[in-house]
mmCIF file of C-alpha atoms in Angstrom:
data_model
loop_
_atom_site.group_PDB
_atom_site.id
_atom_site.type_symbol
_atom_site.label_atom_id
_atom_site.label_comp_id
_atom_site.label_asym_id
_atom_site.label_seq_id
_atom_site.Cartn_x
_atom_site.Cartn_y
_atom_site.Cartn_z
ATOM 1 C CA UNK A 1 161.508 81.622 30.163
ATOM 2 C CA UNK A 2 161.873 83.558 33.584
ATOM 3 C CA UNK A 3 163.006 81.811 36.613
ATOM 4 C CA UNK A 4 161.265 79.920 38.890
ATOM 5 C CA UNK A 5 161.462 83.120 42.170
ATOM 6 C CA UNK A 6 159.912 85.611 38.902
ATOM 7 C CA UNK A 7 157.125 83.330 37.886
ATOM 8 C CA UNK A 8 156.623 83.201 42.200
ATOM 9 C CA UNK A 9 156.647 86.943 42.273
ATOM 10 C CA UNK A 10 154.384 87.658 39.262
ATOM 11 C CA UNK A 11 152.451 84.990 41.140
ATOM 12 C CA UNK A 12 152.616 86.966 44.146
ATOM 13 C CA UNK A 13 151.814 90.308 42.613
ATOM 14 C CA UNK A 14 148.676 88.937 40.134
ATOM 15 C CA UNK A 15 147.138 87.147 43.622
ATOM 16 C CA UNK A 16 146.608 84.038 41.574
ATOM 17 C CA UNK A 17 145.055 82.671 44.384
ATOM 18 C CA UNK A 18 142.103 85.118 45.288
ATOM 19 C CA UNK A 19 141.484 85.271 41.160
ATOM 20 C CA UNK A 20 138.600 82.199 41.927
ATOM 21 C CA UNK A 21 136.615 84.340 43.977
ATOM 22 C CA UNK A 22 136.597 86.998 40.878
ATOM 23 C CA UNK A 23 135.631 83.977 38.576
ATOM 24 C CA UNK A 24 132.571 82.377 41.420
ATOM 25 C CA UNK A 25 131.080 85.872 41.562
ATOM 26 C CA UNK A 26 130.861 85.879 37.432
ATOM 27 C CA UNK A 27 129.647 82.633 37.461
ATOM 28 C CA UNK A 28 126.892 83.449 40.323
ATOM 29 C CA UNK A 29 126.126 86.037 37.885
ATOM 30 C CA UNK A 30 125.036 84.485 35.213
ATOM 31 C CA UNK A 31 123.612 81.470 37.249
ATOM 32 C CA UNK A 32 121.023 83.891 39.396
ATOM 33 C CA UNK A 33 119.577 85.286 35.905
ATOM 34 C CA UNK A 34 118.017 81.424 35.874
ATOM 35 C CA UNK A 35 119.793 80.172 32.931
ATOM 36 C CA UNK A 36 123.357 78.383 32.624
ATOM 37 C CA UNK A 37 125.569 77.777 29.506
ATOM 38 C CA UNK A 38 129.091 76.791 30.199
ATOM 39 C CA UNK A 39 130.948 79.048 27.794
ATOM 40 C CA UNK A 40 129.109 81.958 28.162
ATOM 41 C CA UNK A 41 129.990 81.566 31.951
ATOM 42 C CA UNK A 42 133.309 81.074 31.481
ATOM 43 C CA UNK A 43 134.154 84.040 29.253
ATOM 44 C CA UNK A 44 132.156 86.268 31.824
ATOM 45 C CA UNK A 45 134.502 84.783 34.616
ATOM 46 C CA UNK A 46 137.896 85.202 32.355
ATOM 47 C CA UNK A 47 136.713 89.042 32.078
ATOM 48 C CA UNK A 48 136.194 89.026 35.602
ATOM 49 C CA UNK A 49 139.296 87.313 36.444
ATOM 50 C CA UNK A 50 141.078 89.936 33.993
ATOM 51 C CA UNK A 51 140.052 93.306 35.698
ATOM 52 C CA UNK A 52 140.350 91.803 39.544
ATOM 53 C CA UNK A 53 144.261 90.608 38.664
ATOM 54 C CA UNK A 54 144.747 94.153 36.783
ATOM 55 C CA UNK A 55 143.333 96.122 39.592
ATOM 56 C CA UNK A 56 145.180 94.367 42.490
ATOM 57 C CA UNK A 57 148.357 94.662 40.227
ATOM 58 C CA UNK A 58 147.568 98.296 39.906
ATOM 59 C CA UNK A 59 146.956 98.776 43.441
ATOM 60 C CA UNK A 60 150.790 97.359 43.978
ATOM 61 C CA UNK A 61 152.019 100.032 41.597
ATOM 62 C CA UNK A 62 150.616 102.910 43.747
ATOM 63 C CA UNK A 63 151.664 101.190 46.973
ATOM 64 C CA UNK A 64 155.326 100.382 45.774
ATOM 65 C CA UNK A 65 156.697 103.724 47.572
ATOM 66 C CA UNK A 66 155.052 102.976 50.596
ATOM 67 C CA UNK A 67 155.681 99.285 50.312
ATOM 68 C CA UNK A 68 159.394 99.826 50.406
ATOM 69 C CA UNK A 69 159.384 100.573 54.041
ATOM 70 C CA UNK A 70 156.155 98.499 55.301
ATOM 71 C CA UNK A 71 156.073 95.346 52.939
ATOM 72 C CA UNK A 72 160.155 95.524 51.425
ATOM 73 C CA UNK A 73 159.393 91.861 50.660
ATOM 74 C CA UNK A 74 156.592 92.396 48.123
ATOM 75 C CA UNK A 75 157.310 91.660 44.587
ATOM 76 C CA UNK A 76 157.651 95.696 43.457
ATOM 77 C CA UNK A 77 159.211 97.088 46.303
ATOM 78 C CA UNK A 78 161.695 93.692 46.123
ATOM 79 C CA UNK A 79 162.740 94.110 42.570
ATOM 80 C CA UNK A 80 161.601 91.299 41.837
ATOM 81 C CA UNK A 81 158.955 92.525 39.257
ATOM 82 C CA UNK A 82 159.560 96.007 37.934
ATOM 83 C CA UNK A 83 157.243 98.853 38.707
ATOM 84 C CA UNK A 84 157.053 99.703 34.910
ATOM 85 C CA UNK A 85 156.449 96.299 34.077
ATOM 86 C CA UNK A 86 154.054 95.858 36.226
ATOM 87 C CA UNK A 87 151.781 98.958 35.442
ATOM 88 C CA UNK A 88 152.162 97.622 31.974
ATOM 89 C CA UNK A 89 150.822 94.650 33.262
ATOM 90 C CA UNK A 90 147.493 96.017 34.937
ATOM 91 C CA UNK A 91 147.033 98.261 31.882
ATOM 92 C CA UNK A 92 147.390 95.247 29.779
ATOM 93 C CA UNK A 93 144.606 92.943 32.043
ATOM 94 C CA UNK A 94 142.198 95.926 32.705
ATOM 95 C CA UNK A 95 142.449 96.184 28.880
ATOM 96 C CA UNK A 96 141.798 93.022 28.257
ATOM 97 C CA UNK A 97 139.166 92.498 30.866
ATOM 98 C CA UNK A 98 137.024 94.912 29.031
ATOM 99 C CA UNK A 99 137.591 93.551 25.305
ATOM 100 C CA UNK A 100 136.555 90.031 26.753
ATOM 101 C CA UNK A 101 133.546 91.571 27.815
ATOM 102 C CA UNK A 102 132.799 93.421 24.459
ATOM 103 C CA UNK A 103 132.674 89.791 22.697
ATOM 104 C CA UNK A 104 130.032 89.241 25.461
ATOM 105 C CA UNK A 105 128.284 92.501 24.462
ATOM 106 C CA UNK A 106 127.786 96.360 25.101
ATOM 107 C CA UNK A 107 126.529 95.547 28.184
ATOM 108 C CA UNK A 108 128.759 93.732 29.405
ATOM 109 C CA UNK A 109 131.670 96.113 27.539
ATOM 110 C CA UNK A 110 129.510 98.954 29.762
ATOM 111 C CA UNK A 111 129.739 97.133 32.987
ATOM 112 C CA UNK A 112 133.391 95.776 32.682
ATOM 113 C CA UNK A 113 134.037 99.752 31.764
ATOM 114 C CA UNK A 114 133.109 100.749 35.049
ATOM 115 C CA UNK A 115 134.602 98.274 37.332
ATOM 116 C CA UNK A 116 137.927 99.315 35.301
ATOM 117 C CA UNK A 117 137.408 102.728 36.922
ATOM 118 C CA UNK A 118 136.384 101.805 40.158
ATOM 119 C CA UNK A 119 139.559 100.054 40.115
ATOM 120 C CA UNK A 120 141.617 103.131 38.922
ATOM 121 C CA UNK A 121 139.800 105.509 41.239
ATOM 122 C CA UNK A 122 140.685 103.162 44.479
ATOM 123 C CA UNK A 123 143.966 102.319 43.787
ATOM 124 C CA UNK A 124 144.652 106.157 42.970
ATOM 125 C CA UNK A 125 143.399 107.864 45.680
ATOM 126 C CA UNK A 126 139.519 106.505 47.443
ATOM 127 C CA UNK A 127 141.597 103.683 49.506
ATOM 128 C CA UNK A 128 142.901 106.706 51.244
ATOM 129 C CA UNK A 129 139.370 107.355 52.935
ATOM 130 C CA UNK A 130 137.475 104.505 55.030
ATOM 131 C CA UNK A 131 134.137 104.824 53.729
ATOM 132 C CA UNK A 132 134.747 105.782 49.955
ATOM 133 C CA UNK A 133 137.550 103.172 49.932
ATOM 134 C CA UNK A 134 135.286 100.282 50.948
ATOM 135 C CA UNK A 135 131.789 101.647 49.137
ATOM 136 C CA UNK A 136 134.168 101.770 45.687
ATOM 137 C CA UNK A 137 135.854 97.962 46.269
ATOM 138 C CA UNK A 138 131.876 96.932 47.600
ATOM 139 C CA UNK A 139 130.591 98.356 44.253
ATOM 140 C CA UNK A 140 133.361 96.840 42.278
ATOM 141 C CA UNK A 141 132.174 93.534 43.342
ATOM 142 C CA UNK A 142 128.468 94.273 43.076
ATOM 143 C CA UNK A 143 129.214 94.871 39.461
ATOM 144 C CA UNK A 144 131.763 91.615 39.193
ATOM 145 C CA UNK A 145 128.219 89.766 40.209
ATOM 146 C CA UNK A 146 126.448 92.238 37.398
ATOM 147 C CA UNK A 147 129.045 91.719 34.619
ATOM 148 C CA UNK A 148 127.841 87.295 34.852
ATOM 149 C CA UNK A 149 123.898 88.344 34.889
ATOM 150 C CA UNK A 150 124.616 90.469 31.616
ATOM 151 C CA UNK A 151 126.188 87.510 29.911
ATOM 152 C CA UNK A 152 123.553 85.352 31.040
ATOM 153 C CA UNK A 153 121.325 87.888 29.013
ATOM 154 C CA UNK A 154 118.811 88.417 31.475
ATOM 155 C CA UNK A 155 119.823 91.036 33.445
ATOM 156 C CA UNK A 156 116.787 93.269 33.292
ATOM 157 C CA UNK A 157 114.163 90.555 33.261
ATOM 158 C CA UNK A 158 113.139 90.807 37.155
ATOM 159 C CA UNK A 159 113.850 93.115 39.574
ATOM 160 C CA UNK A 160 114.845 90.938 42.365
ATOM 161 C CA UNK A 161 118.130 90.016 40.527
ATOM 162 C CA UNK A 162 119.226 93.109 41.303
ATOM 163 C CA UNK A 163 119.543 91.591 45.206
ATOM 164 C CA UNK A 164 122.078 88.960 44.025
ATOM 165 C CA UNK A 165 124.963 92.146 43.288
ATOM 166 C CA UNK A 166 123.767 93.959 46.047
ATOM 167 C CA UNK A 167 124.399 91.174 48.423
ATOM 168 C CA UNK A 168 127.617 91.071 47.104
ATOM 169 C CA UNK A 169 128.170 94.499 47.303
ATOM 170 C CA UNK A 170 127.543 94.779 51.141
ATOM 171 C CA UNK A 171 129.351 91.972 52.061
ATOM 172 C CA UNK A 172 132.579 92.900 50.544
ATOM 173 C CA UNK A 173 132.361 96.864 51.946
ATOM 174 C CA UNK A 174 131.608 95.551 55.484
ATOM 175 C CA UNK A 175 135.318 93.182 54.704
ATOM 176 C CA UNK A 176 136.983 95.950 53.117
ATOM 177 C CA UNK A 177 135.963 98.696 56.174
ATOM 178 C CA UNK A 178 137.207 95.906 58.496
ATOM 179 C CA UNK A 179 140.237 96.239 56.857
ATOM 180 C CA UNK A 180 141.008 99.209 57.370
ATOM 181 C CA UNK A 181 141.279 98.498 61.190
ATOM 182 C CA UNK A 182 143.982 96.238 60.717
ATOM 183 C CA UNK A 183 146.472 98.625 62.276
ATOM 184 C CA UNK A 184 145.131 99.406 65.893
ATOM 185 C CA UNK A 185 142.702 98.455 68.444
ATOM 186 C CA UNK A 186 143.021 94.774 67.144
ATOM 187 C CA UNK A 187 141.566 92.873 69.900
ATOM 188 C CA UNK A 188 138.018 94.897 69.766
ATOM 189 C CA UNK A 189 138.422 95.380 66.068
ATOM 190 C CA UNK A 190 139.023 91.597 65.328
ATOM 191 C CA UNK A 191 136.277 89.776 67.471
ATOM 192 C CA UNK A 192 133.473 92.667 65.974
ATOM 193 C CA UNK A 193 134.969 91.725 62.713
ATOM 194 C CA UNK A 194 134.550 88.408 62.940
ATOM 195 C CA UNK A 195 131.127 88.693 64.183
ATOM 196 C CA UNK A 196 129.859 91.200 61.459
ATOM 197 C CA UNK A 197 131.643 88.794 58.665
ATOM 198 C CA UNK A 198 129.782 85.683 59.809
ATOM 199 C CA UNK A 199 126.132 87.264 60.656
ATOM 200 C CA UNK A 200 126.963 88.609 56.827
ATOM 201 C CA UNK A 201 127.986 85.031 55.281
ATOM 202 C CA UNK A 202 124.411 84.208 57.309
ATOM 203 C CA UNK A 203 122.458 86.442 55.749
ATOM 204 C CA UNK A 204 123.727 88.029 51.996
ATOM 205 C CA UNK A 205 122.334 84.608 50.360
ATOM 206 C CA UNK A 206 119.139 84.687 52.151
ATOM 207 C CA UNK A 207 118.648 88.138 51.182
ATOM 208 C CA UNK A 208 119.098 86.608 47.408
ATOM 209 C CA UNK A 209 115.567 85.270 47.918
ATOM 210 C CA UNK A 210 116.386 82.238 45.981
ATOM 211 C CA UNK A 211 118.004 80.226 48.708
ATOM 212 C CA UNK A 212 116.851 76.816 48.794
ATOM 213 C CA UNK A 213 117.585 73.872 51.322
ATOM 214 C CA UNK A 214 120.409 72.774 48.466
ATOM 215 C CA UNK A 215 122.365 75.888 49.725
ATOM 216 C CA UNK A 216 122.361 74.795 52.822
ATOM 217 C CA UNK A 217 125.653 72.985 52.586
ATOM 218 C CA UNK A 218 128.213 75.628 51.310
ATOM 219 C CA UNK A 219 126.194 78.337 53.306
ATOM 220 C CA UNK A 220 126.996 76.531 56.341
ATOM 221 C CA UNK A 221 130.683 75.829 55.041
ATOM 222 C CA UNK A 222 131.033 79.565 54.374
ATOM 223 C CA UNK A 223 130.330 80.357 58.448
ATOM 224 C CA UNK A 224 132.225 77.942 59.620
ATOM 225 C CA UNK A 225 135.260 78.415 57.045
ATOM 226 C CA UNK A 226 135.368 82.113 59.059
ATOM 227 C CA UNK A 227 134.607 81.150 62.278
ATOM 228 C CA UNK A 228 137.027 78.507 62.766
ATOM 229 C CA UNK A 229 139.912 80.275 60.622
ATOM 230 C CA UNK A 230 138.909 83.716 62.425
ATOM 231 C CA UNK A 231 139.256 81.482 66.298
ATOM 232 C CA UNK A 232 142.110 79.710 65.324
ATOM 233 C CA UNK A 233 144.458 82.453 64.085
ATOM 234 C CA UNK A 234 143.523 84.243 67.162
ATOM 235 C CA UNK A 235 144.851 81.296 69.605
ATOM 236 C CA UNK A 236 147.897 80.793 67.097
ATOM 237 C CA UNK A 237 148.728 84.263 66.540
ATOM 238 C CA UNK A 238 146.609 86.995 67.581
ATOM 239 C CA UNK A 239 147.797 90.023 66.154
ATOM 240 C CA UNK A 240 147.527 88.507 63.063
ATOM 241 C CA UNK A 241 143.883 87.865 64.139
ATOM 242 C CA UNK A 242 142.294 90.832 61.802
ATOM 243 C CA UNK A 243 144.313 90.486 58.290
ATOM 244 C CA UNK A 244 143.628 86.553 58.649
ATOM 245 C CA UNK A 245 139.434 87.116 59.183
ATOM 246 C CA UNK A 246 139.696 89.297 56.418
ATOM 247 C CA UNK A 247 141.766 87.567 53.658
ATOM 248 C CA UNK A 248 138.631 84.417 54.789
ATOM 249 C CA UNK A 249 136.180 86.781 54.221
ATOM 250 C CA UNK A 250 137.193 87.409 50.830
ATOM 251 C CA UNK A 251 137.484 83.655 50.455
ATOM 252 C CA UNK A 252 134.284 82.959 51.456
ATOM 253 C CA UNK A 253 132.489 84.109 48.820
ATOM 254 C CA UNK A 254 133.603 81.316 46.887
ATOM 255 C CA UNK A 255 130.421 79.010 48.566
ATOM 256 C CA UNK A 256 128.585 82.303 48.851
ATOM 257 C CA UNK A 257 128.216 82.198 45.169
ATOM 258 C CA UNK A 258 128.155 78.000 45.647
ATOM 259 C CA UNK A 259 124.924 78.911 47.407
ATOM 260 C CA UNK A 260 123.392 81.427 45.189
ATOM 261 C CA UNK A 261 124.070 78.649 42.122
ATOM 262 C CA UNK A 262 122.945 75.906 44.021
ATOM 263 C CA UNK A 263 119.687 77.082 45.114
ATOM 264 C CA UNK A 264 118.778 79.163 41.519
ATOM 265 C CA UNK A 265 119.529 76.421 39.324
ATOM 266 C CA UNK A 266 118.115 72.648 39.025
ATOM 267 C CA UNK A 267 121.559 71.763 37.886
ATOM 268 C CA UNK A 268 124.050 71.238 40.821
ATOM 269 C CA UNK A 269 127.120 71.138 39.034
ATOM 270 C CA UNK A 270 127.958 75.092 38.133
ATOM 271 C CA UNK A 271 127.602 75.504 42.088
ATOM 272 C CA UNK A 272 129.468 72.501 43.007
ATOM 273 C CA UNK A 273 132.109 73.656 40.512
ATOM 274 C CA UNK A 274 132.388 76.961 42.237
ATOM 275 C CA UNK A 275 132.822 75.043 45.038
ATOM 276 C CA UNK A 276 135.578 73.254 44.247
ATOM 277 C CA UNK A 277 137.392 77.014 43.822
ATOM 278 C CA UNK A 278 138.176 76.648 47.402
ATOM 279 C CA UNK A 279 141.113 73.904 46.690
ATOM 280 C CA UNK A 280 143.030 76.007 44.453
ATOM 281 C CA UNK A 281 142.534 79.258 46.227
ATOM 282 C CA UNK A 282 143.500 78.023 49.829
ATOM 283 C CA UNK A 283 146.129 75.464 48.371
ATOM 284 C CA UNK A 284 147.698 78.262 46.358
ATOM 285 C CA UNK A 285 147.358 80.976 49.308
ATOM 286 C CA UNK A 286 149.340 78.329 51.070
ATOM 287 C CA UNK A 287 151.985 77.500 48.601
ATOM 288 C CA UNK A 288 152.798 81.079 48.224
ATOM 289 C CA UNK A 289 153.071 81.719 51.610
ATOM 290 C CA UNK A 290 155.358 79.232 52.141
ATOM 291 C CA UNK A 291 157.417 79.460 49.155
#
């Protein structure tokens, strides 16, 4: 068995913690098509979880030379977790990401395929370029969302499901290009941020079309997760303002999707379930910040 400070690095390097907002997107998915069945959901957001660990693992592999001078305490550039190893590793979860979704079916197989390479592509080289960097990690998410409407088998029913990815899709490139001002101009960059991340946590559900006054709830949880994070950080600590905003605005989609399930479906539990992925995913981010 590997010691306790491996098992914390491999913890580290799969992002255990951000892995429920890969899961709520799969399970918003398949929830927006109008149907819901438990294990169908499921295995869509185990594929999902598969290829969003194996692509941040991946993007750790083609950061470790860099990392050893900016981030020595990271799990690669640490030796704490082998490079080798760990491109084994993504290989082995993008792998396995896609296989999961070829029990699903070849749709599924088909859209799983193609977040594998947008995952590939933006570790490898788009992350080096602000707009292609954020419109590849955007679609990448777009097609998380598409990858739960395909195993909800209704994916081509209506055209306005199509908004439900899309809405995804746009929130996460306006996060991921505010990302890439984390290192200058912080003051300026971080209050726009902030301000583009909420009006987006505002508006992505309503432009779902489904929204109904049972959203209401996490909707409102989701702004005010990011605004009071986003204003506290920057009283605490505020050049840590920006990476903070961002690493909630990834968060956030976790009632996002609550509100997306919530107002599609006459069942509230899948959306109060993907609700409840906020406990583990801030008490982890917490425990593995501290440990």
């Amino acid at each position: 068995m590997p010691p306790p400070n491996r098992l914390l690095a491999l913890a580290r390097l799969l992002r255990v913690q951000n892995v429920f907002t890969a899961a709520a997107d799969a399970f918003a998915g398949y929830g927006c098509t109008g149907t819901w069945d438990w294990k169908g959901a499921c295995v869509a957001a185990a594929a999902s979880a598969c290829l969003y660990s194996g692509g941040l693992v991946l993007n750790d592999v083609c950061d470790a030379d860099r990392d050893r001078t900016l981030h020595p305490n990271r799990p690669i550039p640490s030796g704490a977790v082998p490079r080798g190893f760990a491109l084994a590793l993504a290989a082995v979860l993008l792998g396995t990401g896609i296989l999961v979704a070829a029990w699903i079916g070849p749709r599924a197989a088909a859209i799983a395929a193609q977040i594998a390479l947008l995952a590939v592509a933006y570790d490898a080289f788009l992350k080096r370029w602000r707009i292609p960097g954020a419109l590849a990690m955007g679609s990448a998410r777009g097609l998380n969302v598409a990858l739960g409407m395909a195993a909800g088998g209704a994916m081509f029913q209506s055209p306005h499901v199509f908004l439900a990815p899309a809405g995804n899709a746009v929130f996460i490139f306006l996060v991921t290009l505010l990302s890439t001002f984390e290192e200058g101009r912080r003051t300026r960059g971080a209050v726009t941020g902030l301000v583009i991340l909420a009006v987006a946590a505002l508006l992505a559900p309503l432009a779902w079309l489904r929204l109904t006054l049972r959203a209401a709830v996490p909707l409102g949880a989701a702004a005010a997760i990011l605004l009071l994070v986003g204003l506290r950080a920057a009283q605490k600590d505020p050049e840590r303002f920006l990476p903070i905003v961002v690493r909630t605005g990834v968060r956030s989609l976790i009632p996002l999707d609550a509100a997306l399930l919530l107002g599609t479906l006459d069942d509230p539990a899948p959306g109060l379930a993907v609700l409840a992925f906020l406990f583990p995913t801030w008490g982890l981010g917490a425990f593995l910040a501290g440990s």
